[in-house]
Amino acid sequence: MYRYDQYDQAMVDARVAEFRDQTQRRLDGQLSEEQFRPLRLMNGLYLQLHAYMLRVAVPYGTLSGRQMRMLAHIARKYDRDYGHFTTRQNIQFNWIKLSDAPDILAELATVEMHAIQTSGNCIRNISSDQYAGVSVDEVTDPRPLAELLRQWSSFHPEFTYLPRKFKIAVIASPTDRSAMRLHDIGLELVERDGVVGARVFAGGGMGRTPMIAPEIRDFVPFGEIVSYLEACLRVYNRHGRRDNKYKARIKILVHEMGRDEYRRQVEEEFAHMKTLGLDPPLAELERIAAQFAPPPYEAGLADEIDLSDRDFAQWMETQVKPHKVPGYAIVNISLKPIGGIPGDASSAQIDLIADLAERYSFDELRVTHAQNIVLAHVKKADLHAIWRALEAADLATPNLDLISDIIACPGLDYCSLANARSIPVAQKIAQRFADIDRQKELGELKLKISGCINACGHHHAGNIGILGVDRKGVENFQLLLGGSGAEDVALGQIVGPGFDENGVVDAVEKATDVYLAHRIDGERFVDTFRRIGMAPFKEAIYA
Amino acid sequence: MNILTGNDLATGDVIWWTGEDWSLHVDDAVDVGDKGEEIAQAQAAARNVVVPYVIEAERDGTGIRPAHIKERIRALGPTVRLDLSLKPADPSAGNWVI
Ligand code: HEM
Ligand code: SF4
């Protein structure tokens, strides 16, 4: 795991001091809200529906037990005893006082954390695969590159005021667990003739105008990725629409300019960039990569697991994934108890997860874009003990990638931009399908809910997606089918007129009935949808 | 009626204009008629309230009910955590929002 060097720490400490002064001046009345607002946003502090909300960066979703414990401490001391893990692999606190914010940032800085660039038109938290470094099918650990890009993008003077926010995802396996092509730039590390480099996709995103990023280069050698991205961002920064917020994302530029023209300009810029020596020297790449060296795994561990306990076996089946080292496994911790709030964890739960990471997983955790937590290096022999501990804390729901493993944005219960509530809909659907055997019968089914067109809940990428809209002051929910954020990326299609809260739960159930009636040999929901198309679903749902 | 709301600068709490000061309870709000903007500007300049704005509401038998669901949620707290709402003891508090 990456550890700050003296420059990283000095920068973060300096930022805390600066923000403390800015906050004091605001509280004293020397700064107006118009002057202060951009300053607080640069430090991840929003004003939401009920209070200030602080978004804390978790670079590529990786953190240590000590950092996790600090999040619990902040929830307990400064918030209302819980935090919300998000699709950007970050955490948000919903009940922050402005007067506490400098102290919170100072406490975060003691464990190498901050909230810089978690808002604003800059390069945001870089997301990555939660199984990085341990998945069986990856080419290399994607996180050293993600870390390099974090360092490149933090405080990058040219890209601090882009036309709009900018999101990058890095993966290194053909299985996409990061919705890579729904990012402004997606990088997939691949190996060609023994050389590692990146396939580059540009111009994806969700929001009001969802787009899947087209490939703009099929290989950039590892050592030139920074110059290449610099070129991509520079072309976007030059031509991105600053006159219209809704057309300002790179997806619109690539779409309007055309992929080929965008690529041509990027190549031209890249040829120039390469002459400037922007790319880091090999020694720096090695320094970063060394920080992600595999932990000291034990050799010769047993692979057998006693599955005689039915509940444990059930959990094993859904939550535990193969690890590339024999004797080890990957544990997925569900933050989706039936009827709970997707992504929320109490201080006590956060502390417990930190303990488990320290004790059983080489002190390392991952936040997933599906709002769950991963312990990435667990000895198979410890799985039973971990399960017992999780179960006691209501963290052992065996529903990974099943219909109740719902991604839901905070919606109108917390978010000032929302049109409708997302959480109650998620709760009702989970309750409708509470029976875990029924969920397993349905198999992989990714359901995602957003409370407005901004799509923070990834509804476009849901096999079943739900979008909250406002119809004359009343909450209304549109249903979408067929989306995917994985390597078979696709955008969901709207089924038809929307529903009220209970109506959309019924509509989801009808969609699953159509699937069960039509599926053939091992098809997932999304496969059946692709084969039979929208018509049978639409017919059943509006019958 | 028109009522004035905003957030407290230091705490972020949702607050309502009572005619003299700000209250955490929507039921304390007064009708500002067409003076909302004027009061809002003066209060924002005094800097203890952030982005004050006027909304429509109704007074009924039980108190003041904002017209839009968003403002009712702001007045109550999250409907999914009634323990964190302003009516934690009332199990049916969420119904007030809908
Ligand atoms: C705190 C309240 C939030 C605000 C004000 C907010 C605002 C927005 C806005 C304005 C957009 C649209 C951007 C665009 O397409 O130009 C957006 C997109 C997005 N937000 Fe949020 N958001 C919030 C919370 C969240 C949360 C909690 C998550 C994670 C669960 C999240 C993750 C995302 C994602 C993944 C997108 C889609 C990104 C894309 O299309 O590239 N946001 N958000
Ligand atoms: S999708 Fe809309 S409602 Fe949901 S968090 Fe994003 S901005 Fe808020």
PDB file of N, CA and C in Angstrom, chain A residues 415-471:
ATOM      1  N   CYS A 415     -29.698  14.413  -0.574  1.00  0.00           N
ATOM      2  CA  CYS A 415     -29.026  15.168  -1.633  1.00  0.00           C
ATOM      3  C   CYS A 415     -29.854  16.349  -2.092  1.00  0.00           C
ATOM      4  N   SER A 416     -29.220  17.503  -2.210  1.00  0.00           N
ATOM      5  CA  SER A 416     -29.980  18.697  -2.574  1.00  0.00           C
ATOM      6  C   SER A 416     -30.307  18.752  -4.060  1.00  0.00           C
ATOM      7  N   LEU A 417     -29.700  17.887  -4.867  1.00  0.00           N
ATOM      8  CA  LEU A 417     -30.023  17.910  -6.291  1.00  0.00           C
ATOM      9  C   LEU A 417     -31.109  16.906  -6.659  1.00  0.00           C
ATOM     10  N   ALA A 418     -31.487  16.072  -5.721  1.00  0.00           N
ATOM     11  CA  ALA A 418     -32.356  14.932  -6.035  1.00  0.00           C
ATOM     12  C   ALA A 418     -33.767  15.333  -6.429  1.00  0.00           C
ATOM     13  N   ASN A 419     -34.400  14.453  -7.180  1.00  0.00           N
ATOM     14  CA  ASN A 419     -35.814  14.601  -7.512  1.00  0.00           C
ATOM     15  C   ASN A 419     -36.693  13.618  -6.769  1.00  0.00           C
ATOM     16  N   ALA A 420     -36.101  12.527  -6.322  1.00  0.00           N
ATOM     17  CA  ALA A 420     -36.891  11.501  -5.649  1.00  0.00           C
ATOM     18  C   ALA A 420     -35.975  10.738  -4.712  1.00  0.00           C
ATOM     19  N   ARG A 421     -36.588  10.027  -3.784  1.00  0.00           N
ATOM     20  CA  ARG A 421     -35.780   9.248  -2.840  1.00  0.00           C
ATOM     21  C   ARG A 421     -35.357   7.933  -3.478  1.00  0.00           C
ATOM     22  N   SER A 422     -34.129   7.549  -3.289  1.00  0.00           N
ATOM     23  CA  SER A 422     -33.655   6.266  -3.824  1.00  0.00           C
ATOM     24  C   SER A 422     -33.612   5.202  -2.746  1.00  0.00           C
ATOM     25  N   ILE A 423     -33.254   5.589  -1.520  1.00  0.00           N
ATOM     26  CA  ILE A 423     -33.020   4.586  -0.483  1.00  0.00           C
ATOM     27  C   ILE A 423     -34.294   3.786  -0.154  1.00  0.00           C
ATOM     28  N   PRO A 424     -35.439   4.449   0.035  1.00  0.00           N
ATOM     29  CA  PRO A 424     -36.634   3.651   0.353  1.00  0.00           C
ATOM     30  C   PRO A 424     -36.986   2.651  -0.750  1.00  0.00           C
ATOM     31  N   VAL A 425     -36.720   3.022  -2.005  1.00  0.00           N
ATOM     32  CA  VAL A 425     -37.008   2.091  -3.100  1.00  0.00           C
ATOM     33  C   VAL A 425     -36.081   0.879  -2.989  1.00  0.00           C
ATOM     34  N   ALA A 426     -34.808   1.152  -2.708  1.00  0.00           N
ATOM     35  CA  ALA A 426     -33.855   0.045  -2.528  1.00  0.00           C
ATOM     36  C   ALA A 426     -34.308  -0.854  -1.380  1.00  0.00           C
ATOM     37  N   GLN A 427     -34.751  -0.242  -0.307  1.00  0.00           N
ATOM     38  CA  GLN A 427     -35.170  -1.040   0.857  1.00  0.00           C
ATOM     39  C   GLN A 427     -36.378  -1.902   0.525  1.00  0.00           C
ATOM     40  N   LYS A 428     -37.326  -1.329  -0.202  1.00  0.00           N
ATOM     41  CA  LYS A 428     -38.536  -2.101  -0.518  1.00  0.00           C
ATOM     42  C   LYS A 428     -38.226  -3.255  -1.470  1.00  0.00           C
ATOM     43  N   ILE A 429     -37.357  -3.008  -2.428  1.00  0.00           N
ATOM     44  CA  ILE A 429     -37.011  -4.094  -3.354  1.00  0.00           C
ATOM     45  C   ILE A 429     -36.285  -5.202  -2.602  1.00  0.00           C
ATOM     46  N   ALA A 430     -35.334  -4.815  -1.753  1.00  0.00           N
ATOM     47  CA  ALA A 430     -34.592  -5.834  -0.988  1.00  0.00           C
ATOM     48  C   ALA A 430     -35.559  -6.643  -0.121  1.00  0.00           C
ATOM     49  N   GLN A 431     -36.533  -5.961   0.458  1.00  0.00           N
ATOM     50  CA  GLN A 431     -37.487  -6.689   1.296  1.00  0.00           C
ATOM     51  C   GLN A 431     -38.376  -7.612   0.465  1.00  0.00           C
ATOM     52  N   ARG A 432     -38.772  -7.157  -0.698  1.00  0.00           N
ATOM     53  CA  ARG A 432     -39.612  -7.991  -1.566  1.00  0.00           C
ATOM     54  C   ARG A 432     -38.875  -9.286  -1.935  1.00  0.00           C
ATOM     55  N   PHE A 433     -37.580  -9.163  -2.139  1.00  0.00           N
ATOM     56  CA  PHE A 433     -36.785 -10.333  -2.539  1.00  0.00           C
ATOM     57  C   PHE A 433     -35.924 -10.846  -1.378  1.00  0.00           C
ATOM     58  N   ALA A 434     -36.411 -10.671  -0.170  1.00  0.00           N
ATOM     59  CA  ALA A 434     -35.565 -10.976   0.994  1.00  0.00           C
ATOM     60  C   ALA A 434     -35.079 -12.422   1.017  1.00  0.00           C
ATOM     61  N   ASP A 435     -35.891 -13.330   0.560  1.00  0.00           N
ATOM     62  CA  ASP A 435     -35.529 -14.753   0.607  1.00  0.00           C
ATOM     63  C   ASP A 435     -34.274 -15.016  -0.233  1.00  0.00           C
ATOM     64  N   ILE A 436     -33.222 -15.440   0.439  1.00  0.00           N
ATOM     65  CA  ILE A 436     -31.940 -15.558  -0.238  1.00  0.00           C
ATOM     66  C   ILE A 436     -31.956 -16.677  -1.286  1.00  0.00           C
ATOM     67  N   ASP A 437     -32.775 -17.698  -1.058  1.00  0.00           N
ATOM     68  CA  ASP A 437     -32.863 -18.757  -2.069  1.00  0.00           C
ATOM     69  C   ASP A 437     -33.490 -18.222  -3.348  1.00  0.00           C
ATOM     70  N   ARG A 438     -34.475 -17.366  -3.167  1.00  0.00           N
ATOM     71  CA  ARG A 438     -35.104 -16.755  -4.340  1.00  0.00           C
ATOM     72  C   ARG A 438     -34.077 -15.872  -5.085  1.00  0.00           C
ATOM     73  N   GLN A 439     -33.290 -15.152  -4.338  1.00  0.00           N
ATOM     74  CA  GLN A 439     -32.272 -14.307  -4.971  1.00  0.00           C
ATOM     75  C   GLN A 439     -31.261 -15.143  -5.746  1.00  0.00           C
ATOM     76  N   LYS A 440     -30.876 -16.262  -5.134  1.00  0.00           N
ATOM     77  CA  LYS A 440     -29.898 -17.110  -5.819  1.00  0.00           C
ATOM     78  C   LYS A 440     -30.489 -17.755  -7.056  1.00  0.00           C
ATOM     79  N   GLU A 441     -31.773 -18.061  -6.978  1.00  0.00           N
ATOM     80  CA  GLU A 441     -32.470 -18.589  -8.149  1.00  0.00           C
ATOM     81  C   GLU A 441     -32.405 -17.564  -9.300  1.00  0.00           C
ATOM     82  N   LEU A 442     -32.508 -16.292  -8.960  1.00  0.00           N
ATOM     83  CA  LEU A 442     -32.427 -15.248  -9.998  1.00  0.00           C
ATOM     84  C   LEU A 442     -30.989 -15.042 -10.492  1.00  0.00           C
ATOM     85  N   GLY A 443     -30.039 -15.397  -9.667  1.00  0.00           N
ATOM     86  CA  GLY A 443     -28.636 -15.288 -10.080  1.00  0.00           C
ATOM     87  C   GLY A 443     -28.151 -13.845 -10.174  1.00  0.00           C
ATOM     88  N   GLU A 444     -27.053 -13.661 -10.920  1.00  0.00           N
ATOM     89  CA  GLU A 444     -26.463 -12.326 -11.006  1.00  0.00           C
ATOM     90  C   GLU A 444     -27.468 -11.332 -11.572  1.00  0.00           C
ATOM     91  N   LEU A 445     -27.732 -10.299 -10.795  1.00  0.00           N
ATOM     92  CA  LEU A 445     -28.697  -9.304 -11.250  1.00  0.00           C
ATOM     93  C   LEU A 445     -28.344  -7.976 -10.591  1.00  0.00           C
ATOM     94  N   LYS A 446     -27.785  -7.081 -11.369  1.00  0.00           N
ATOM     95  CA  LYS A 446     -27.290  -5.837 -10.787  1.00  0.00           C
ATOM     96  C   LYS A 446     -28.344  -4.748 -10.914  1.00  0.00           C
ATOM     97  N   LEU A 447     -28.805  -4.304  -9.756  1.00  0.00           N
ATOM     98  CA  LEU A 447     -29.875  -3.307  -9.713  1.00  0.00           C
ATOM     99  C   LEU A 447     -29.304  -2.006  -9.153  1.00  0.00           C
ATOM    100  N   LYS A 448     -29.532  -0.907  -9.879  1.00  0.00           N
ATOM    101  CA  LYS A 448     -28.886   0.357  -9.508  1.00  0.00           C
ATOM    102  C   LYS A 448     -29.889   1.508  -9.587  1.00  0.00           C
ATOM    103  N   ILE A 449     -29.868   2.341  -8.545  1.00  0.00           N
ATOM    104  CA  ILE A 449     -30.892   3.383  -8.426  1.00  0.00           C
ATOM    105  C   ILE A 449     -30.269   4.764  -8.234  1.00  0.00           C
ATOM    106  N   SER A 450     -30.713   5.733  -9.021  1.00  0.00           N
ATOM    107  CA  SER A 450     -30.296   7.128  -8.822  1.00  0.00           C
ATOM    108  C   SER A 450     -31.519   7.995  -8.559  1.00  0.00           C
ATOM    109  N   GLY A 451     -31.323   9.012  -7.737  1.00  0.00           N
ATOM    110  CA  GLY A 451     -32.424   9.910  -7.399  1.00  0.00           C
ATOM    111  C   GLY A 451     -32.571  11.088  -8.339  1.00  0.00           C
ATOM    112  N   CYS A 452     -31.706  11.168  -9.359  1.00  0.00           N
ATOM    113  CA  CYS A 452     -31.877  12.184 -10.405  1.00  0.00           C
ATOM    114  C   CYS A 452     -30.968  11.839 -11.574  1.00  0.00           C
ATOM    115  N   ILE A 453     -31.083  12.618 -12.644  1.00  0.00           N
ATOM    116  CA  ILE A 453     -30.343  12.292 -13.861  1.00  0.00           C
ATOM    117  C   ILE A 453     -28.826  12.320 -13.715  1.00  0.00           C
ATOM    118  N   ASN A 454     -28.308  12.851 -12.640  1.00  0.00           N
ATOM    119  CA  ASN A 454     -26.854  12.865 -12.516  1.00  0.00           C
ATOM    120  C   ASN A 454     -26.265  11.460 -12.445  1.00  0.00           C
ATOM    121  N   ALA A 455     -27.063  10.501 -12.079  1.00  0.00           N
ATOM    122  CA  ALA A 455     -26.678   9.089 -12.196  1.00  0.00           C
ATOM    123  C   ALA A 455     -25.578   8.661 -11.242  1.00  0.00           C
ATOM    124  N   CYS A 456     -25.515   9.260 -10.072  1.00  0.00           N
ATOM    125  CA  CYS A 456     -24.518   8.827  -9.088  1.00  0.00           C
ATOM    126  C   CYS A 456     -24.746   7.377  -8.690  1.00  0.00           C
ATOM    127  N   GLY A 457     -25.965   6.888  -8.816  1.00  0.00           N
ATOM    128  CA  GLY A 457     -26.256   5.490  -8.479  1.00  0.00           C
ATOM    129  C   GLY A 457     -26.091   4.555  -9.676  1.00  0.00           C
ATOM    130  N   HIS A 458     -25.497   5.069 -10.785  1.00  0.00           N
ATOM    131  CA  HIS A 458     -25.183   4.217 -11.952  1.00  0.00           C
ATOM    132  C   HIS A 458     -26.408   3.545 -12.574  1.00  0.00           C
ATOM    133  N   HIS A 459     -27.582   4.182 -12.524  1.00  0.00           N
ATOM    134  CA  HIS A 459     -28.766   3.470 -13.031  1.00  0.00           C
ATOM    135  C   HIS A 459     -28.640   3.069 -14.494  1.00  0.00           C
ATOM    136  N   HIS A 460     -27.898   3.851 -15.284  1.00  0.00           N
ATOM    137  CA  HIS A 460     -27.720   3.496 -16.700  1.00  0.00           C
ATOM    138  C   HIS A 460     -27.009   2.153 -16.860  1.00  0.00           C
ATOM    139  N   ALA A 461     -26.204   1.801 -15.865  1.00  0.00           N
ATOM    140  CA  ALA A 461     -25.395   0.580 -15.962  1.00  0.00           C
ATOM    141  C   ALA A 461     -26.028  -0.575 -15.201  1.00  0.00           C
ATOM    142  N   GLY A 462     -27.256  -0.414 -14.753  1.00  0.00           N
ATOM    143  CA  GLY A 462     -27.920  -1.508 -14.049  1.00  0.00           C
ATOM    144  C   GLY A 462     -28.529  -2.500 -15.027  1.00  0.00           C
ATOM    145  N   ASN A 463     -28.430  -3.784 -14.735  1.00  0.00           N
ATOM    146  CA  ASN A 463     -29.213  -4.767 -15.501  1.00  0.00           C
ATOM    147  C   ASN A 463     -30.670  -4.334 -15.384  1.00  0.00           C
ATOM    148  N   ILE A 464     -31.002  -3.933 -14.129  1.00  0.00           N
ATOM    149  CA  ILE A 464     -32.245  -3.201 -13.897  1.00  0.00           C
ATOM    150  C   ILE A 464     -31.832  -1.862 -13.298  1.00  0.00           C
ATOM    151  N   GLY A 465     -32.250  -0.786 -13.924  1.00  0.00           N
ATOM    152  CA  GLY A 465     -31.915   0.538 -13.416  1.00  0.00           C
ATOM    153  C   GLY A 465     -33.183   1.271 -13.025  1.00  0.00           C
ATOM    154  N   ILE A 466     -33.070   2.122 -12.021  1.00  0.00           N
ATOM    155  CA  ILE A 466     -34.218   2.925 -11.622  1.00  0.00           C
ATOM    156  C   ILE A 466     -33.760   4.370 -11.488  1.00  0.00           C
ATOM    157  N   LEU A 467     -34.538   5.260 -12.100  1.00  0.00           N
ATOM    158  CA  LEU A 467     -34.217   6.682 -12.065  1.00  0.00           C
ATOM    159  C   LEU A 467     -35.383   7.440 -11.445  1.00  0.00           C
ATOM    160  N   GLY A 468     -35.096   8.186 -10.391  1.00  0.00           N
ATOM    161  CA  GLY A 468     -36.135   8.987  -9.757  1.00  0.00           C
ATOM    162  C   GLY A 468     -36.318  10.296 -10.503  1.00  0.00           C
ATOM    163  N   VAL A 469     -37.561  10.649 -10.807  1.00  0.00           N
ATOM    164  CA  VAL A 469     -37.843  11.930 -11.442  1.00  0.00           C
ATOM    165  C   VAL A 469     -38.933  12.641 -10.633  1.00  0.00           C
ATOM    166  N   ASP A 470     -39.093  13.927 -10.910  1.00  0.00           N
ATOM    167  CA  ASP A 470     -40.102  14.713 -10.203  1.00  0.00           C
ATOM    168  C   ASP A 470     -41.250  14.957 -11.178  1.00  0.00           C
ATOM    169  N   ARG A 471     -42.430  14.454 -10.817  1.00  0.00           N
ATOM    170  CA  ARG A 471     -43.579  14.743 -11.681  1.00  0.00           C
ATOM    171  C   ARG A 471     -44.540  15.620 -10.912  1.00  0.00           C
TER     172      ARG A 471
END
